[in-house]
Short mmCIF file of C-alpha atoms in Angstrom, two decimals:
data_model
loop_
_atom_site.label_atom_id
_atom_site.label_comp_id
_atom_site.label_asym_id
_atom_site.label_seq_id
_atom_site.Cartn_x
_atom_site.Cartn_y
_atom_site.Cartn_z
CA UNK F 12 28.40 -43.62 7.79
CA UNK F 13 27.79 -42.16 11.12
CA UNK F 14 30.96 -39.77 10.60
CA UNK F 15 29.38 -38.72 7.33
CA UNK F 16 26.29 -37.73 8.78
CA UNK F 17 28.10 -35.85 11.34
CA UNK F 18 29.52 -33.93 9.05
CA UNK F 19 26.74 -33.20 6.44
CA UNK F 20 24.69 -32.12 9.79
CA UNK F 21 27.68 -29.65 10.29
CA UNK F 22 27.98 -28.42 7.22
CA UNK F 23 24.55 -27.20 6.83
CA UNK F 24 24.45 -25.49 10.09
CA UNK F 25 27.54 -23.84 8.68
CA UNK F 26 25.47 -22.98 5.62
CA UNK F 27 22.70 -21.98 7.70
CA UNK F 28 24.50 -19.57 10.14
CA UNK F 29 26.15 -17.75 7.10
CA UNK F 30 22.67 -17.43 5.22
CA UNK F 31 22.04 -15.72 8.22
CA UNK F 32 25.00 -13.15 8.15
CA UNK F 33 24.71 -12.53 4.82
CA UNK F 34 21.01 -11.97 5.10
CA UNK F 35 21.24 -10.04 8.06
CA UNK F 36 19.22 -6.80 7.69
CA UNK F 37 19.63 -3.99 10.75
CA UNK F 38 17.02 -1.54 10.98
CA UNK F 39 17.72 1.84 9.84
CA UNK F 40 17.11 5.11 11.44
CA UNK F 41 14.68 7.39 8.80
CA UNK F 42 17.49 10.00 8.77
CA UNK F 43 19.79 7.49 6.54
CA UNK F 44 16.72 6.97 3.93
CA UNK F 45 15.71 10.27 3.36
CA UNK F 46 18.17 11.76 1.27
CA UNK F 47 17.00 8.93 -1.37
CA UNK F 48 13.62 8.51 -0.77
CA UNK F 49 12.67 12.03 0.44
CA UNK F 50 13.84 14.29 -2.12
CA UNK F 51 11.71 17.44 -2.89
CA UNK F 52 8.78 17.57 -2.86
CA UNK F 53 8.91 15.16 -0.15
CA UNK F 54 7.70 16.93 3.36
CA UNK F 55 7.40 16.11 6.83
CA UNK F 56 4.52 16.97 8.65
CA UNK F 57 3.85 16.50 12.66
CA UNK F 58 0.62 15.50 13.11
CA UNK F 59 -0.42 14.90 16.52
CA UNK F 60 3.17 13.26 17.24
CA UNK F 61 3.67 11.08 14.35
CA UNK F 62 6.12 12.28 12.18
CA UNK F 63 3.96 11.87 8.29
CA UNK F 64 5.97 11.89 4.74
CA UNK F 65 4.01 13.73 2.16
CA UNK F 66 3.56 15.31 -0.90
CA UNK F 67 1.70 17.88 -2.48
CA UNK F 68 1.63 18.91 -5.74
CA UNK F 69 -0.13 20.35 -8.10
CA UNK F 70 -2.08 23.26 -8.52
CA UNK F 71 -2.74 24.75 -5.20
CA UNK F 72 -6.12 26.34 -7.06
CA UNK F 73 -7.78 22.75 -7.42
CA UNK F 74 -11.15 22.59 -6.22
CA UNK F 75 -11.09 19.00 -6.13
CA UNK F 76 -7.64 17.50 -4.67
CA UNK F 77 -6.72 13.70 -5.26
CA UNK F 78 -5.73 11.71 -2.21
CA UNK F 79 -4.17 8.46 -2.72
CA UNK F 80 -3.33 5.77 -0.75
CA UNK F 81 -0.95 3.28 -0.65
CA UNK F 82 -1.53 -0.53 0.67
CA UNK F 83 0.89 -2.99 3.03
CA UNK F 84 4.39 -3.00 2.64
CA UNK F 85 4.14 -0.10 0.55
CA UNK F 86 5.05 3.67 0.12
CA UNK F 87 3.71 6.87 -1.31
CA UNK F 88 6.16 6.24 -4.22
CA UNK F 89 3.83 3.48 -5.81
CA UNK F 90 1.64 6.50 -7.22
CA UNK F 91 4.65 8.64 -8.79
CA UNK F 92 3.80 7.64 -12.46
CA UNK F 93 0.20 8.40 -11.58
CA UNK F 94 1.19 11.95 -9.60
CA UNK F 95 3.74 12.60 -12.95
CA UNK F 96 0.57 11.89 -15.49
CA UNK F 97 -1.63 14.20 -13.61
CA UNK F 98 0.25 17.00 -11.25
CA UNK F 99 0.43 19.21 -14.16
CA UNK F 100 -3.28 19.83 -14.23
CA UNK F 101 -4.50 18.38 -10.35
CA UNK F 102 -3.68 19.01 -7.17
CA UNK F 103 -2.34 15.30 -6.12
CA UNK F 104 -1.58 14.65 -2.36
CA UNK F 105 0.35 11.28 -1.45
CA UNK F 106 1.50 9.75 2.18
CA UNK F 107 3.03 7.12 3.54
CA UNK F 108 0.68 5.19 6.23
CA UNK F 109 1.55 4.58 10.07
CA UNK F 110 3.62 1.95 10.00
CA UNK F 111 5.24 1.48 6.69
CA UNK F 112 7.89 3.82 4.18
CA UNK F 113 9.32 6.90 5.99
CA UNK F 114 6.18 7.55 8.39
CA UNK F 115 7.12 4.39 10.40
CA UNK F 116 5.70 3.06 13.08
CA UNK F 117 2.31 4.23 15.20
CA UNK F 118 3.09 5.04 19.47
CA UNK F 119 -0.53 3.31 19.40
CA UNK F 120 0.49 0.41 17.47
CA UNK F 121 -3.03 0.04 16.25
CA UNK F 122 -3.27 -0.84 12.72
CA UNK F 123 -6.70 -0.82 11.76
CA UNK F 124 -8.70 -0.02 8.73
CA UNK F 125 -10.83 2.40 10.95
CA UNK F 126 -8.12 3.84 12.50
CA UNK F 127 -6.13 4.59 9.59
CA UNK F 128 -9.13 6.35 7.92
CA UNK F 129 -9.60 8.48 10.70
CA UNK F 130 -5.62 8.93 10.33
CA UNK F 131 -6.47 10.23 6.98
CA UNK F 132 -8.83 12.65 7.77
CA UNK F 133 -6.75 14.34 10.02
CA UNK F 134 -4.11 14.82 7.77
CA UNK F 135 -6.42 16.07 5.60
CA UNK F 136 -7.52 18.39 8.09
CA UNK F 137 -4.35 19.85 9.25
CA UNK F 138 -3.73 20.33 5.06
CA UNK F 139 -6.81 22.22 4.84
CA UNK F 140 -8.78 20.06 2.80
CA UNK F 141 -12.08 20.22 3.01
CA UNK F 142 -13.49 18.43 0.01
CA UNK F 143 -11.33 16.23 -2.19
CA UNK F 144 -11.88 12.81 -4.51
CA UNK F 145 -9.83 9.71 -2.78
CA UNK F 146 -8.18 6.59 -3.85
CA UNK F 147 -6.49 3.76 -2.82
CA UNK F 148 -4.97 0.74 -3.25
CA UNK F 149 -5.37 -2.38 -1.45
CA UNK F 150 -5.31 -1.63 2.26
CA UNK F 151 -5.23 1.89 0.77
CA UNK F 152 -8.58 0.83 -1.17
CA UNK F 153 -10.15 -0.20 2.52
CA UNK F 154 -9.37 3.32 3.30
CA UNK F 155 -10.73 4.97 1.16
CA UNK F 156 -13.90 3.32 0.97
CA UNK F 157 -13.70 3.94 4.71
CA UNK F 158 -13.30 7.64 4.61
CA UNK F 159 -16.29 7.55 2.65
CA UNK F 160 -18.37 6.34 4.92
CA UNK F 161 -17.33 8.11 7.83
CA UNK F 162 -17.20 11.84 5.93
CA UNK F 163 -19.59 11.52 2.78
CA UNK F 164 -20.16 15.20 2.86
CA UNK F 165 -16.15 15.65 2.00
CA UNK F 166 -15.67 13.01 -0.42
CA UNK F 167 -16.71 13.53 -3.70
CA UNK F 168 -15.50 10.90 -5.88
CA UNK F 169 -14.25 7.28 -4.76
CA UNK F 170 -11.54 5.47 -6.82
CA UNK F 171 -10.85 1.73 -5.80
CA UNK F 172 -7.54 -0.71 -7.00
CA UNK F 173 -7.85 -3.91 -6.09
CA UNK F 174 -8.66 -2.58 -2.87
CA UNK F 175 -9.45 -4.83 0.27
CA UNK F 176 -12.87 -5.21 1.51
CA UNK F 177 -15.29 -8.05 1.04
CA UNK F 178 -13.99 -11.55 2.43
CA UNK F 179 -12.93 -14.03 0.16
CA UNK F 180 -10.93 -17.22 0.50
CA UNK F 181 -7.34 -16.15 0.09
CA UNK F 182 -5.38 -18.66 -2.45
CA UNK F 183 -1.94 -16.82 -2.10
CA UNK F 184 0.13 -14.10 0.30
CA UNK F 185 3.38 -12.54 -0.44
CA UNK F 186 6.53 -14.83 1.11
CA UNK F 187 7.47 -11.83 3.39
CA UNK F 188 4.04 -11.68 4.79
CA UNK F 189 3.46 -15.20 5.29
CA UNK F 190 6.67 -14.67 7.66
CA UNK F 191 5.18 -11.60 9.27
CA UNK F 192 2.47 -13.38 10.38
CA UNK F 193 4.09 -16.38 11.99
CA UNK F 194 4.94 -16.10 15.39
CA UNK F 195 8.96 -16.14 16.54
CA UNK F 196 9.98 -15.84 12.38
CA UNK F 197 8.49 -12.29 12.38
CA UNK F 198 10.84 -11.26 15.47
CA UNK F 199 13.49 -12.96 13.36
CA UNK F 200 12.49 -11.07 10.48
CA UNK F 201 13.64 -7.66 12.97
CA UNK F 202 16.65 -8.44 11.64
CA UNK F 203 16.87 -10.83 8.70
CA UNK F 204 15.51 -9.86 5.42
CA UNK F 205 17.00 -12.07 2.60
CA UNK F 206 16.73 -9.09 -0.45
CA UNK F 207 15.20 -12.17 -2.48
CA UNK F 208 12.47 -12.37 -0.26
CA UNK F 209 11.36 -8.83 -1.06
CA UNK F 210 11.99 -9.55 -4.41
CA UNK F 211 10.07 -12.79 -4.52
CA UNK F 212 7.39 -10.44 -2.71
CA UNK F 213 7.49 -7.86 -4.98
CA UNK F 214 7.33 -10.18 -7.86
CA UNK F 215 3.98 -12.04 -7.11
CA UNK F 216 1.84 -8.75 -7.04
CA UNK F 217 3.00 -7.81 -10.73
CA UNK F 218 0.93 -9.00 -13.23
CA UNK F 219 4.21 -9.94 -15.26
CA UNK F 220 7.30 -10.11 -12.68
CA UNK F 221 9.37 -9.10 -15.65
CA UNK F 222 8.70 -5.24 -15.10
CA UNK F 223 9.96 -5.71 -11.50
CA UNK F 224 13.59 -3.71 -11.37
CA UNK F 225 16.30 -3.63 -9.10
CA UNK F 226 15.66 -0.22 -8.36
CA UNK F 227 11.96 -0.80 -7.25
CA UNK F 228 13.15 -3.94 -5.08
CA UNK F 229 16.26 -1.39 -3.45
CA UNK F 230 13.13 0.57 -3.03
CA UNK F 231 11.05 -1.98 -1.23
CA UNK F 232 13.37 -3.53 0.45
CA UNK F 233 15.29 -0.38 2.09
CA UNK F 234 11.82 1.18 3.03
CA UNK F 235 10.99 -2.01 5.02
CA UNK F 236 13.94 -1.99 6.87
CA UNK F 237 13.45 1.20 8.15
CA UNK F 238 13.54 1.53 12.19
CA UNK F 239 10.28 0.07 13.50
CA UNK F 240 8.67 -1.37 10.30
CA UNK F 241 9.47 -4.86 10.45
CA UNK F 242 7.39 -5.20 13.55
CA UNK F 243 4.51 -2.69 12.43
CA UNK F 244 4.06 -5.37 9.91
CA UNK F 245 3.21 -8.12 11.88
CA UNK F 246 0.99 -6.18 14.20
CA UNK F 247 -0.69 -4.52 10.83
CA UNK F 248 -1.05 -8.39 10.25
CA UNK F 249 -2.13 -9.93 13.62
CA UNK F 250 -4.83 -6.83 13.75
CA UNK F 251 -6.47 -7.81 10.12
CA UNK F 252 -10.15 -8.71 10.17
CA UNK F 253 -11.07 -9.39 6.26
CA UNK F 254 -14.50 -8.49 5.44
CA UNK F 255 -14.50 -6.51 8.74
CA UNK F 256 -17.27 -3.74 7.98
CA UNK F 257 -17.56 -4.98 4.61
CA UNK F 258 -21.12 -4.75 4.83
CA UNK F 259 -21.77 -1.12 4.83
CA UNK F 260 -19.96 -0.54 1.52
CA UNK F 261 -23.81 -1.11 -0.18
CA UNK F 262 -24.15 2.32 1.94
CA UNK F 263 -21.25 4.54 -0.61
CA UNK F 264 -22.79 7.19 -2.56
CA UNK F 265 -19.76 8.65 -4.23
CA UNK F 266 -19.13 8.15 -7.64
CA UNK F 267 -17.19 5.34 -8.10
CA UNK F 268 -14.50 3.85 -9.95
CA UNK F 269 -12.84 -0.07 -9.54
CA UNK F 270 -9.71 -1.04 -11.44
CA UNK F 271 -8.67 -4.38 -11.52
CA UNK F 272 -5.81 -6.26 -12.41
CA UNK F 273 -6.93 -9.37 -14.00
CA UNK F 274 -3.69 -11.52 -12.74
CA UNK F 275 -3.93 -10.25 -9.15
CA UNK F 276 -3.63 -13.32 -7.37
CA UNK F 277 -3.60 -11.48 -3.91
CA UNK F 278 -7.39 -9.96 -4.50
CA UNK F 279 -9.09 -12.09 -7.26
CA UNK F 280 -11.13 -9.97 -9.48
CA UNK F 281 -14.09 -10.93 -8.22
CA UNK F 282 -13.55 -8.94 -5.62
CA UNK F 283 -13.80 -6.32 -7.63
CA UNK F 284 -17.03 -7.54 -9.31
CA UNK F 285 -18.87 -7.39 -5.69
CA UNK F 286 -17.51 -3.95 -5.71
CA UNK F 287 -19.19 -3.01 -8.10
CA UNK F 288 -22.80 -4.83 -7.53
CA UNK F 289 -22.83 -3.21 -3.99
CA UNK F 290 -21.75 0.65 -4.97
CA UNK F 291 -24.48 1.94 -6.57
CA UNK F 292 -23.65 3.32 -9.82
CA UNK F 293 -20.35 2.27 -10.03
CA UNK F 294 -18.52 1.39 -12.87
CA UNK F 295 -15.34 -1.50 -12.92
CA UNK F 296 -12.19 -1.92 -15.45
CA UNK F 297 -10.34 -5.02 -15.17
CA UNK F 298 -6.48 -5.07 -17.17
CA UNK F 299 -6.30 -8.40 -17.93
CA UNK F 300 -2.61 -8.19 -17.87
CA UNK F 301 -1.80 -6.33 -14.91
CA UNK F 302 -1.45 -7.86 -11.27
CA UNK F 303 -2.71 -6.46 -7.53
CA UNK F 304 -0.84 -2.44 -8.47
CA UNK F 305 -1.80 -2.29 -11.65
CA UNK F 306 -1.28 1.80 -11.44
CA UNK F 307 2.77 0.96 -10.37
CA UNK F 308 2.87 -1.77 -12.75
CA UNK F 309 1.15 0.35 -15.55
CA UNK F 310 0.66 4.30 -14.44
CA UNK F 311 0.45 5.37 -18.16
CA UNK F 312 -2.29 3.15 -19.18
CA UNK F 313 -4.37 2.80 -15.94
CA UNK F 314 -3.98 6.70 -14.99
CA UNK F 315 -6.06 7.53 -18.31
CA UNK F 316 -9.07 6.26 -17.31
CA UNK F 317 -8.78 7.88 -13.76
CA UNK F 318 -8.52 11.02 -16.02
CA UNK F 319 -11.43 10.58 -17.88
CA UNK F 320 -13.30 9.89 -14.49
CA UNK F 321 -12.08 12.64 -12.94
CA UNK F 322 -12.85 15.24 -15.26
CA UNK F 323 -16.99 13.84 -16.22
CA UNK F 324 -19.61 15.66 -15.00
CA UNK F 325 -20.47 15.40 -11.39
CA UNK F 326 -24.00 13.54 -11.71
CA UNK F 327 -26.62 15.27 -11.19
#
Protein backbone atom coordinates (compact mmCIF):
# COMPACT_ATOMS: atom_id res chain seq x y z
CA UNK A 1 0.00 0.00 0.00
CA UNK A 2 2.81 2.19 0.93
CA UNK A 3 4.49 1.46 -2.62
CA UNK A 4 1.21 2.52 -4.17
CA UNK A 5 1.11 5.68 -2.58
CA UNK A 6 4.58 6.28 -3.56
CA UNK A 7 3.79 6.04 -6.76
CA UNK A 8 0.40 7.88 -7.14
CA UNK A 9 2.43 10.82 -5.20
CA UNK A 10 4.89 10.51 -8.22
CA UNK A 11 2.75 10.41 -10.76
CA UNK A 12 0.99 13.54 -10.05
CA UNK A 13 4.06 15.52 -9.59
CA UNK A 14 4.79 14.14 -13.03
CA UNK A 15 1.39 15.46 -14.09
CA UNK A 16 1.98 18.57 -12.34
CA UNK A 17 5.47 19.50 -13.75
CA UNK A 18 4.15 18.86 -17.37
CA UNK A 19 0.92 21.07 -16.76
CA UNK A 20 3.50 23.36 -16.15
CA UNK A 21 5.50 23.01 -19.51
CA UNK A 22 2.70 22.85 -21.44
CA UNK A 23 1.22 25.88 -19.80
CA UNK A 24 4.26 27.71 -19.81
CA UNK A 25 3.67 31.23 -21.24
CA UNK A 26 7.07 33.55 -21.92
CA UNK A 27 6.52 37.09 -22.20
CA UNK A 28 6.67 38.61 -25.49
CA UNK A 29 8.45 41.62 -26.69
CA UNK A 30 5.55 44.24 -28.35
CA UNK A 31 7.51 44.02 -31.64
CA UNK A 32 6.23 40.19 -32.15
CA UNK A 33 2.39 41.39 -31.51
CA UNK A 34 2.16 44.18 -33.59
CA UNK A 35 1.97 42.98 -36.93
CA UNK A 36 -1.47 41.27 -35.64
CA UNK A 37 -2.74 43.49 -33.32
CA UNK A 38 -1.40 46.82 -34.71
CA UNK A 39 -2.45 46.92 -38.16
CA UNK A 40 -3.45 50.35 -39.67
CA UNK A 41 -4.85 52.50 -38.24
CA UNK A 42 -3.06 51.42 -35.28
CA UNK A 43 -0.32 54.29 -34.17
CA UNK A 44 2.26 54.75 -31.73
CA UNK A 45 2.54 57.78 -29.96
CA UNK A 46 5.46 58.87 -27.30
CA UNK A 47 4.00 60.56 -24.73
CA UNK A 48 6.21 61.68 -22.10
CA UNK A 49 8.23 58.23 -22.42
CA UNK A 50 5.56 55.74 -22.57
CA UNK A 51 5.23 54.33 -25.74
CA UNK A 52 0.81 54.65 -26.26
CA UNK A 53 -1.16 52.42 -29.05
CA UNK A 54 -3.88 54.43 -30.62
CA UNK A 55 -6.31 55.10 -33.02
CA UNK A 56 -7.98 57.77 -34.65
CA UNK A 57 -10.51 57.75 -36.95
CA UNK A 58 -13.04 59.40 -38.22
CA UNK A 59 -13.70 62.62 -39.48
CA UNK A 60 -10.92 64.87 -38.55
CA UNK A 61 -13.79 67.88 -38.85
CA UNK A 62 -15.73 66.53 -35.66
CA UNK A 63 -16.43 69.07 -33.23
CA UNK A 64 -17.14 66.63 -30.70
CA UNK A 65 -14.54 63.54 -30.68
CA UNK A 66 -15.44 60.20 -28.77
CA UNK A 67 -12.84 58.88 -26.37
CA UNK A 68 -13.23 55.47 -25.14
CA UNK A 69 -11.76 53.53 -22.71
CA UNK A 70 -11.06 50.21 -22.12
CA UNK A 71 -11.10 48.35 -18.50
CA UNK A 72 -8.48 45.56 -16.84
CA UNK A 73 -7.07 43.00 -18.81
CA UNK A 74 -8.29 44.64 -21.75
CA UNK A 75 -7.35 46.44 -25.09
CA UNK A 76 -8.48 49.21 -27.36
CA UNK A 77 -9.85 46.38 -29.61
CA UNK A 78 -12.97 45.78 -27.25
CA UNK A 79 -14.55 49.03 -28.95
CA UNK A 80 -13.88 48.00 -32.77
CA UNK A 81 -17.61 47.05 -33.45
CA UNK A 82 -18.49 50.30 -31.71
CA UNK A 83 -15.54 52.45 -33.73
CA UNK A 84 -16.93 50.32 -37.14
CA UNK A 85 -20.79 51.48 -36.27
CA UNK A 86 -19.79 55.01 -35.85
CA UNK A 87 -16.25 56.13 -37.61
CA UNK A 88 -18.10 56.82 -40.69
CA UNK A 89 -19.86 59.82 -39.27
CA UNK A 90 -17.54 60.60 -35.71
CA UNK A 91 -14.33 61.20 -35.00
CA UNK A 92 -13.62 58.01 -32.56
CA UNK A 93 -10.23 57.92 -30.64
CA UNK A 94 -9.28 54.50 -28.80
CA UNK A 95 -6.01 53.52 -26.53
CA UNK A 96 -4.70 50.99 -24.79
CA UNK A 97 -4.06 51.96 -20.91
CA UNK A 98 -0.55 51.84 -19.03
CA UNK A 99 -0.17 48.60 -18.28
CA UNK A 100 -2.25 46.37 -20.40
CA UNK A 101 -2.51 45.50 -24.64
CA UNK A 102 0.42 47.00 -26.65
CA UNK A 103 1.02 50.20 -24.32
CA UNK A 104 2.45 47.89 -21.59
CA UNK A 105 3.70 48.61 -18.59
CA UNK A 106 4.05 52.27 -16.64
CA UNK A 107 8.20 53.27 -15.50
CA UNK A 108 5.95 54.62 -12.47
CA UNK A 109 4.18 51.50 -11.90
CA UNK A 110 1.32 53.43 -10.44
CA UNK A 111 -1.94 52.18 -11.44
CA UNK A 112 -4.45 54.37 -10.17
CA UNK A 113 -7.81 55.61 -11.20
CA UNK A 114 -6.45 59.25 -10.73
CA UNK A 115 -3.49 58.68 -12.36
CA UNK A 116 -4.76 57.11 -15.34
CA UNK A 117 -7.25 60.01 -15.87
CA UNK A 118 -4.68 62.42 -15.75
CA UNK A 119 -2.91 59.86 -18.29
CA UNK A 120 -5.84 60.54 -20.42
CA UNK A 121 -5.81 64.02 -20.52
CA UNK A 122 -2.51 64.22 -21.66
CA UNK A 123 -2.98 62.17 -24.47
CA UNK A 124 -5.65 64.12 -25.23
CA UNK A 125 -3.59 67.04 -25.07
CA UNK A 126 -0.72 66.07 -27.15
CA UNK A 127 -3.81 64.98 -29.87
CA UNK A 128 -5.10 68.37 -29.73
CA UNK A 129 -8.27 67.81 -28.21
CA UNK A 130 -9.70 70.28 -26.53
CA UNK A 131 -13.32 69.36 -26.04
CA UNK A 132 -14.59 65.85 -26.68
CA UNK A 133 -17.58 63.38 -25.14
CA UNK A 134 -15.80 60.26 -23.15
CA UNK A 135 -16.59 56.76 -22.32
CA UNK A 136 -15.53 53.90 -20.70
CA UNK A 137 -15.82 50.70 -19.56
CA UNK A 138 -15.21 49.30 -16.28
CA UNK A 139 -11.90 50.63 -15.00
CA UNK A 140 -12.31 52.60 -18.25
CA UNK A 141 -15.84 53.78 -16.75
CA UNK A 142 -13.77 55.05 -13.40
CA UNK A 143 -11.93 57.05 -15.89
CA UNK A 144 -14.03 58.62 -17.41
CA UNK A 145 -16.13 59.69 -14.73
CA UNK A 146 -12.76 60.83 -13.41
CA UNK A 147 -11.81 63.03 -16.27
CA UNK A 148 -14.96 64.61 -15.64
CA UNK A 149 -14.36 65.78 -12.61
CA UNK A 150 -11.01 66.92 -12.95
CA UNK A 151 -11.70 68.91 -16.58
CA UNK A 152 -15.59 69.62 -16.68
CA UNK A 153 -14.98 72.52 -18.94
CA UNK A 154 -13.61 69.81 -21.73
CA UNK A 155 -15.99 67.13 -21.32
CA UNK A 156 -19.14 67.44 -22.78
CA UNK A 157 -20.95 64.32 -22.61
CA UNK A 158 -20.21 61.26 -20.16
CA UNK A 159 -21.00 57.66 -21.29
CA UNK A 160 -20.65 54.89 -18.50
CA UNK A 161 -20.56 50.65 -19.07
CA UNK A 162 -20.67 48.92 -16.22
CA UNK A 163 -18.08 51.14 -15.15
CA UNK A 164 -16.35 50.91 -11.62
CA UNK A 165 -17.10 53.34 -8.98
CA UNK A 166 -19.34 53.01 -5.98
CA UNK A 167 -18.31 50.07 -3.50
CA UNK A 168 -20.25 47.13 -3.42
CA UNK A 169 -19.70 43.65 -2.03
CA UNK A 170 -18.01 41.76 -4.82
CA UNK A 171 -19.73 38.10 -5.31
CA UNK A 172 -17.31 37.01 -8.20
CA UNK A 173 -13.66 37.96 -9.99
CA UNK A 174 -12.31 36.56 -13.11
CA UNK A 175 -9.97 33.17 -12.35
CA UNK A 176 -6.91 35.07 -13.82
CA UNK A 177 -7.41 37.89 -11.47
CA UNK A 178 -8.07 36.05 -8.45
CA UNK A 179 -4.37 34.71 -9.29
CA UNK A 180 -3.07 38.20 -9.90
CA UNK A 181 -3.89 39.17 -6.72
CA UNK A 182 -2.41 36.38 -4.64
CA UNK A 183 0.92 36.77 -3.59
CA UNK A 184 3.87 34.19 -5.06
CA UNK A 185 0.96 32.71 -7.84
CA UNK A 186 1.03 36.14 -9.58
CA UNK A 187 5.01 35.92 -9.98
CA UNK A 188 4.18 32.42 -11.18
CA UNK A 189 1.70 33.73 -13.42
CA UNK A 190 5.13 35.80 -15.17
CA UNK A 191 5.33 32.85 -16.82
CA UNK A 192 2.44 30.40 -16.71
CA UNK A 193 -0.77 31.23 -18.31
CA UNK A 194 -2.89 28.04 -18.91
CA UNK A 195 -4.90 29.52 -22.37
CA UNK A 196 -8.06 28.05 -20.42
CA UNK A 197 -7.60 30.34 -17.79
CA UNK A 198 -8.03 33.32 -20.11
CA UNK A 199 -10.68 31.61 -21.58
CA UNK A 200 -12.46 30.75 -18.37
CA UNK A 201 -11.74 34.63 -17.76
CA UNK A 202 -13.01 35.77 -20.74
CA UNK A 203 -16.03 33.65 -20.45
CA UNK A 204 -17.48 34.91 -17.06
CA UNK A 205 -17.75 38.65 -18.24
CA UNK A 206 -20.05 37.61 -21.32
CA UNK A 207 -23.44 37.67 -20.66
CA UNK A 208 -23.73 34.26 -22.67
CA UNK A 209 -20.06 32.58 -22.86
CA UNK A 210 -21.30 31.12 -26.10
CA UNK A 211 -20.30 34.33 -28.20
CA UNK A 212 -16.76 33.97 -26.74
CA UNK A 213 -14.39 32.80 -29.93
CA UNK A 214 -11.13 31.48 -30.26
CA UNK A 215 -10.05 34.41 -31.97
CA UNK A 216 -11.10 36.87 -29.11
CA UNK A 217 -9.40 34.43 -26.45
CA UNK A 218 -5.91 34.35 -29.03
CA UNK A 219 -6.67 37.96 -28.60
CA UNK A 220 -6.77 38.11 -24.85
CA UNK A 221 -4.56 35.84 -24.12
CA UNK A 222 -1.52 37.00 -26.51
CA UNK A 223 -2.10 40.70 -25.37
CA UNK A 224 -1.57 39.60 -21.72
CA UNK A 225 1.45 37.98 -22.33
CA UNK A 226 2.99 40.77 -23.69
CA UNK A 227 6.50 41.88 -21.98
CA UNK A 228 5.65 43.48 -18.63
CA UNK A 229 1.84 42.89 -18.37
CA UNK A 230 1.58 40.02 -16.25
CA UNK A 231 3.06 41.97 -13.42
CA UNK A 232 1.26 45.42 -14.27
CA UNK A 233 -1.68 43.34 -13.40
CA UNK A 234 -1.08 42.54 -10.05
CA UNK A 235 0.21 45.95 -9.14
CA UNK A 236 -3.08 47.45 -11.11
CA UNK A 237 -4.61 44.96 -8.48
CA UNK A 238 -2.68 45.47 -5.19
CA UNK A 239 -3.21 49.48 -5.92
CA UNK A 240 -7.30 49.12 -6.18
CA UNK A 241 -9.28 51.10 -3.65
CA UNK A 242 -13.17 50.38 -4.63
CA UNK A 243 -15.36 53.19 -3.91
CA UNK A 244 -12.14 55.30 -3.66
CA UNK A 245 -13.53 58.93 -4.58
CA UNK A 246 -16.78 57.51 -5.21
CA UNK A 247 -18.32 60.21 -3.45
CA UNK A 248 -17.81 63.11 -5.66
CA UNK A 249 -19.56 61.46 -8.64
CA UNK A 250 -23.02 63.38 -7.10
CA UNK A 251 -20.64 66.42 -8.30
CA UNK A 252 -20.84 65.29 -12.60
CA UNK A 253 -22.64 67.70 -14.63
CA UNK A 254 -22.20 66.17 -18.04
CA UNK A 255 -24.85 64.59 -19.69
CA UNK A 256 -24.91 61.23 -18.94
CA UNK A 257 -25.46 57.91 -20.18
CA UNK A 258 -25.18 54.20 -18.07
CA UNK A 259 -25.44 50.90 -19.93
CA UNK A 260 -25.74 47.91 -18.15
CA UNK A 261 -25.49 44.43 -18.73
CA UNK A 262 -28.08 42.75 -16.75
CA UNK A 263 -25.90 39.33 -16.27
CA UNK A 264 -22.72 41.19 -15.28
CA UNK A 265 -21.78 39.32 -12.40
CA UNK A 266 -18.45 41.35 -12.00
CA UNK A 267 -20.49 44.90 -11.42
CA UNK A 268 -24.12 44.00 -10.41
CA UNK A 269 -26.52 46.35 -11.95
CA UNK A 270 -27.15 48.06 -9.14
CA UNK A 271 -24.25 49.64 -9.53
CA UNK A 272 -25.47 51.11 -12.24
CA UNK A 273 -28.76 52.15 -10.55
CA UNK A 274 -26.60 54.39 -7.93
CA UNK A 275 -25.17 55.75 -11.06
CA UNK A 276 -27.79 57.01 -12.04
CA UNK A 277 -29.52 58.44 -8.63
CA UNK A 278 -26.20 60.38 -8.01
CA UNK A 279 -25.62 61.99 -11.76
CA UNK A 280 -28.02 64.41 -12.05
CA UNK A 281 -30.02 63.99 -15.06
CA UNK A 282 -28.79 60.92 -16.11
CA UNK A 283 -30.47 58.38 -17.83
CA UNK A 284 -29.58 54.20 -17.45
CA UNK A 285 -30.22 51.12 -20.02
CA UNK A 286 -29.77 47.80 -18.65
CA UNK A 287 -29.54 44.58 -21.57
CA UNK A 288 -30.84 42.04 -19.70
CA UNK A 289 -28.91 39.61 -21.70
CA UNK A 290 -25.61 40.99 -21.97
CA UNK A 291 -22.73 40.57 -19.27
CA UNK A 292 -19.90 43.27 -17.77
CA UNK A 293 -18.85 44.45 -22.01
CA UNK A 294 -21.96 44.47 -23.20
CA UNK A 295 -20.59 46.92 -26.24
CA UNK A 296 -17.89 43.76 -27.19
CA UNK A 297 -20.44 41.30 -26.49
CA UNK A 298 -23.17 43.28 -28.49
CA UNK A 299 -21.58 46.54 -30.47
CA UNK A 300 -24.56 46.53 -32.95
CA UNK A 301 -27.28 46.72 -30.48
CA UNK A 302 -25.68 48.70 -27.58
CA UNK A 303 -23.81 51.28 -30.06
CA UNK A 304 -27.44 52.52 -31.21
CA UNK A 305 -28.38 54.01 -28.29
CA UNK A 306 -24.90 55.73 -27.82
CA UNK A 307 -25.95 57.13 -31.28
CA UNK A 308 -29.06 58.44 -30.39
CA UNK A 309 -27.30 60.08 -27.28
CA UNK A 310 -24.78 61.44 -29.08
CA UNK A 311 -26.51 63.19 -31.65
CA UNK A 312 -29.69 64.92 -29.02
CA UNK A 313 -29.56 68.27 -28.36
CA UNK A 314 -27.03 69.54 -25.95
CA UNK A 315 -29.47 70.69 -23.00
CA UNK A 316 -29.94 73.81 -22.62
Amino acid sequence: MKTLAVKLVGALLVLTALAVMLSRAPERPVETLVARWAPPPSDFVDLDGQLVHLRDEGPRSDPLPLVLVHGTSSSLHTWEGWVAALRGQRRVITFDLPGFGLTGPSASADYRGETYARFTLALLDRLGVARFAIGGNSLGGEVAWRVALMAPERVERLILVDAAGPAFERQTLPVGWIVARTPLLNRVMEHVLPRAMVAASVASVYGDPQRVTPELVDRYFELTVREGNRRALAQRLAQWQPGEGAERIATIRAPTLILWGGRDRLIPPSVGRRFEQQIPGSTLVVFDDLGHVPHEEDPRRTVEVVRSFLAAPAPS
